[in-house]
PDB file of C-alpha atoms in Angstrom:
ATOM      1  CA  MET A 758    -107.240  41.724 140.164  1.00 44.00           C
ATOM      2  CA  THR A 759    -106.573  44.615 138.085  1.00 52.00           C
ATOM      3  CA  PRO A 760    -109.311  47.042 137.403  1.00 56.00           C
ATOM      4  CA  LYS A 761    -110.621  46.956 133.939  1.00 73.00           C
ATOM      5  CA  ARG A 762    -110.490  50.375 132.146  1.00 78.00           C
ATOM      6  CA  SER A 763    -111.026  51.613 128.805  1.00 87.00           C
ATOM      7  CA  PRO A 764    -108.506  50.576 126.508  1.00 91.00           C
ATOM      8  CA  VAL A 765    -107.438  54.079 126.113  1.00 94.00           C
ATOM      9  CA  THR A 766    -106.749  56.821 128.489  1.00 95.00           C
ATOM     10  CA  THR A 767    -105.684  60.167 128.786  1.00 97.00           C
ATOM     11  CA  HIS A 768    -104.307  62.879 131.150  1.00 96.00           C
ATOM     12  CA  ILE A 769    -103.721  66.632 130.891  1.00 98.00           C
ATOM     13  CA  LEU A 770    -101.123  68.509 133.426  1.00 98.00           C
ATOM     14  CA  ASP A 771    -100.853  72.081 133.375  1.00 97.00           C
ATOM     15  CA  LEU A 772     -97.358  73.516 133.467  1.00 96.00           C
ATOM     16  CA  GLU A 773     -97.696  77.073 133.466  1.00 94.00           C
ATOM     17  CA  THR A 774     -99.823  75.991 136.927  1.00 95.00           C
ATOM     18  CA  GLY A 775     -98.583  72.808 137.675  1.00 97.00           C
ATOM     19  CA  LEU A 776    -101.702  71.439 138.153  1.00 97.00           C
ATOM     20  CA  PRO A 777    -104.026  68.566 136.267  1.00 98.00           C
ATOM     21  CA  ALA A 778    -106.213  71.032 133.364  1.00 98.00           C
ATOM     22  CA  ALA A 779    -109.594  70.220 134.214  1.00 97.00           C
ATOM     23  CA  HIS A 780    -112.696  69.948 132.222  1.00 97.00           C
ATOM     24  CA  VAL A 781    -110.579  70.056 128.601  1.00 98.00           C
ATOM     25  CA  GLN A 782    -113.046  68.520 126.392  1.00 98.00           C
ATOM     26  CA  VAL A 783    -111.178  65.666 124.424  1.00 98.00           C
ATOM     27  CA  ASN A 784    -112.152  63.282 121.298  1.00 97.00           C
ATOM     28  CA  LEU A 785    -111.091  59.709 120.359  1.00 97.00           C
ATOM     29  CA  GLU A 786    -111.163  59.297 116.717  1.00 97.00           C
ATOM     30  CA  ASN A 787    -110.377  56.232 114.929  1.00 96.00           C
ATOM     31  CA  LEU A 788    -108.747  56.700 111.070  1.00 97.00           C
ATOM     32  CA  SER A 789    -110.215  53.838 108.576  1.00 95.00           C
ATOM     33  CA  HIS A 790    -111.101  54.565 104.717  1.00 95.00           C
ATOM     34  CA  GLY A 791    -108.761  57.072 104.933  1.00 96.00           C
ATOM     35  CA  LYS A 792    -111.194  59.054 106.768  1.00 97.00           C
ATOM     36  CA  PHE A 793    -111.587  59.289 110.997  1.00 98.00           C
ATOM     37  CA  THR A 794    -114.533  58.720 112.943  1.00 96.00           C
ATOM     38  CA  SER A 795    -115.429  59.957 116.729  1.00 96.00           C
ATOM     39  CA  ILE A 796    -115.189  56.666 118.300  1.00 96.00           C
ATOM     40  CA  GLY A 797    -115.442  58.177 122.244  1.00 95.00           C
ATOM     41  CA  LYS A 798    -115.882  61.670 123.716  1.00 95.00           C
ATOM     42  CA  GLY A 799    -114.988  62.530 127.198  1.00 96.00           C
ATOM     43  CA  ARG A 800    -114.264  65.836 129.349  1.00 97.00           C
ATOM     44  CA  THR A 801    -111.597  65.816 131.901  1.00 98.00           C
ATOM     45  CA  ASN A 802    -112.306  65.349 135.846  1.00 97.00           C
ATOM     46  CA  GLY A 803    -110.657  67.709 138.249  1.00 97.00           C
ATOM     47  CA  ASP A 804    -107.125  65.661 137.976  1.00 97.00           C
ATOM     48  CA  GLY A 805    -107.314  66.435 134.879  1.00 97.00           C
ATOM     49  CA  ARG A 806    -107.945  62.951 133.508  1.00 96.00           C
ATOM     50  CA  ILE A 807    -110.728  60.786 131.270  1.00 94.00           C
ATOM     51  CA  GLU A 808    -110.585  57.159 132.269  1.00 85.00           C
ATOM     52  CA  SER A 809    -114.014  56.768 130.151  1.00 88.00           C
ATOM     53  CA  LEU A 810    -112.822  57.756 126.649  1.00 91.00           C
ATOM     54  CA  LEU A 811    -114.274  54.303 125.917  1.00 90.00           C
ATOM     55  CA  PRO A 812    -116.595  51.353 127.193  1.00 82.00           C
ATOM     56  CA  VAL A 813    -113.863  48.918 129.250  1.00 78.00           C
ATOM     57  CA  ASP A 814    -115.273  46.080 126.852  1.00 80.00           C
ATOM     58  CA  PHE A 815    -114.795  47.675 123.336  1.00 85.00           C
ATOM     59  CA  GLN A 816    -112.501  45.950 121.326  1.00 90.00           C
ATOM     60  CA  ILE A 817    -110.089  48.215 119.964  1.00 92.00           C
ATOM     61  CA  SER A 818    -108.243  47.280 116.892  1.00 95.00           C
ATOM     62  CA  THR A 819    -105.127  47.718 115.568  1.00 97.00           C
ATOM     63  CA  GLY A 820    -104.211  51.434 113.684  1.00 97.00           C
ATOM     64  CA  THR A 821    -104.123  54.711 113.566  1.00 98.00           C
ATOM     65  CA  TYR A 822    -106.065  57.299 116.358  1.00 98.00           C
ATOM     66  CA  ARG A 823    -105.724  60.778 117.131  1.00 98.00           C
ATOM     67  CA  LEU A 824    -107.038  62.449 120.160  1.00 98.00           C
ATOM     68  CA  THR A 825    -108.096  65.663 119.629  1.00 98.00           C
ATOM     69  CA  PHE A 826    -108.128  67.872 123.176  1.00 98.00           C
ATOM     70  CA  GLU A 827    -110.194  71.268 122.888  1.00 98.00           C
ATOM     71  CA  THR A 828    -107.035  73.104 124.422  1.00 98.00           C
ATOM     72  CA  GLY A 829    -108.777  77.162 123.479  1.00 97.00           C
ATOM     73  CA  GLU A 830    -111.509  76.262 124.954  1.00 96.00           C
ATOM     74  CA  TYR A 831    -109.679  75.681 128.577  1.00 97.00           C
ATOM     75  CA  PHE A 832    -107.566  78.865 128.324  1.00 97.00           C
ATOM     76  CA  LYS A 833    -110.550  81.205 127.575  1.00 97.00           C
ATOM     77  CA  ALA A 834    -112.169  79.780 130.809  1.00 96.00           C
ATOM     78  CA  ARG A 835    -108.920  80.668 132.137  1.00 95.00           C
ATOM     79  CA  GLY A 836    -108.971  84.386 131.325  1.00 96.00           C
ATOM     80  CA  GLN A 837    -105.716  83.727 128.315  1.00 96.00           C
ATOM     81  CA  THR A 838    -104.759  82.718 125.072  1.00 96.00           C
ATOM     82  CA  THR A 839    -103.184  80.077 123.527  1.00 96.00           C
ATOM     83  CA  PHE A 840    -101.128  79.838 120.290  1.00 97.00           C
ATOM     84  CA  PHE A 841    -102.620  76.586 119.981  1.00 96.00           C
ATOM     85  CA  PRO A 842    -106.926  76.582 120.008  1.00 97.00           C
ATOM     86  CA  HIS A 843    -106.107  72.921 119.720  1.00 97.00           C
ATOM     87  CA  VAL A 844    -104.167  69.655 120.024  1.00 98.00           C
ATOM     88  CA  GLU A 845    -104.753  66.755 117.758  1.00 98.00           C
ATOM     89  CA  ILE A 846    -102.718  64.179 118.527  1.00 98.00           C
ATOM     90  CA  THR A 847    -102.411  60.980 116.484  1.00 98.00           C
ATOM     91  CA  PHE A 848    -100.851  57.667 117.541  1.00 97.00           C
ATOM     92  CA  ASN A 849    -100.683  53.830 116.091  1.00 97.00           C
ATOM     93  CA  ILE A 850    -101.817  51.105 117.735  1.00 96.00           C
ATOM     94  CA  THR A 851    -100.099  47.631 117.453  1.00 96.00           C
ATOM     95  CA  ASP A 852    -100.956  45.969 120.686  1.00 94.00           C
ATOM     96  CA  ILE A 853    -104.536  45.391 121.388  1.00 92.00           C
ATOM     97  CA  ALA A 854    -103.874  43.901 124.348  1.00 90.00           C
ATOM     98  CA  ARG A 855    -101.910  46.949 126.008  1.00 91.00           C
ATOM     99  CA  HIS A 856    -103.428  49.478 127.894  1.00 90.00           C
ATOM    100  CA  HIS A 857    -103.028  53.135 125.405  1.00 93.00           C
ATOM    101  CA  HIS A 858    -102.471  56.423 128.195  1.00 95.00           C
ATOM    102  CA  VAL A 859    -101.723  59.032 125.976  1.00 97.00           C
ATOM    103  CA  PRO A 860    -100.831  62.262 128.246  1.00 97.00           C
ATOM    104  CA  LEU A 861    -100.698  65.801 127.638  1.00 98.00           C
ATOM    105  CA  LEU A 862     -98.652  67.881 128.969  1.00 98.00           C
ATOM    106  CA  LEU A 863     -99.702  71.554 128.147  1.00 97.00           C
ATOM    107  CA  SER A 864     -98.997  75.437 128.271  1.00 97.00           C
ATOM    108  CA  PRO A 865    -100.780  78.053 126.184  1.00 96.00           C
ATOM    109  CA  PHE A 866     -97.644  78.384 123.682  1.00 96.00           C
ATOM    110  CA  GLY A 867     -96.369  74.537 123.774  1.00 97.00           C
ATOM    111  CA  TYR A 868     -97.167  71.128 124.227  1.00 98.00           C
ATOM    112  CA  SER A 869     -95.506  67.693 124.908  1.00 98.00           C
ATOM    113  CA  THR A 870     -96.445  64.007 124.883  1.00 97.00           C
ATOM    114  CA  TYR A 871     -95.264  60.836 124.935  1.00 96.00           C
ATOM    115  CA  ARG A 872     -96.528  56.437 125.435  1.00 94.00           C
ATOM    116  CA  GLY A 873     -97.398  56.291 129.039  1.00 90.00           C
ATOM    117  CA  SER A 874     -98.719  53.411 130.650  1.00 83.00           C
TER     118      SER A 874
END
């Protein structure tokens, strides 16, 4: 039996160092009536992951969501500058039965993401 987990999770890898990006503040929002509303937040752990953006029993619904990563704080703490003070990833949930993992591959002057599992 697979343990339950938050319906939305994330993971950040720092492409410059090749290491997980620890201690990055992340906010999860849902678009409702034309406005984004915060529904969860957390800070990445030492492995660059947040497994608990939402409680495991949170009833996710179809719709548009946004993750905001406070990357400026992360790079400032490392003594680096960055072109992106924060990264916003907006995505759609169309299948509430699936887990939604949204990884971020990060460097001071670029980023990439994909639909994880």
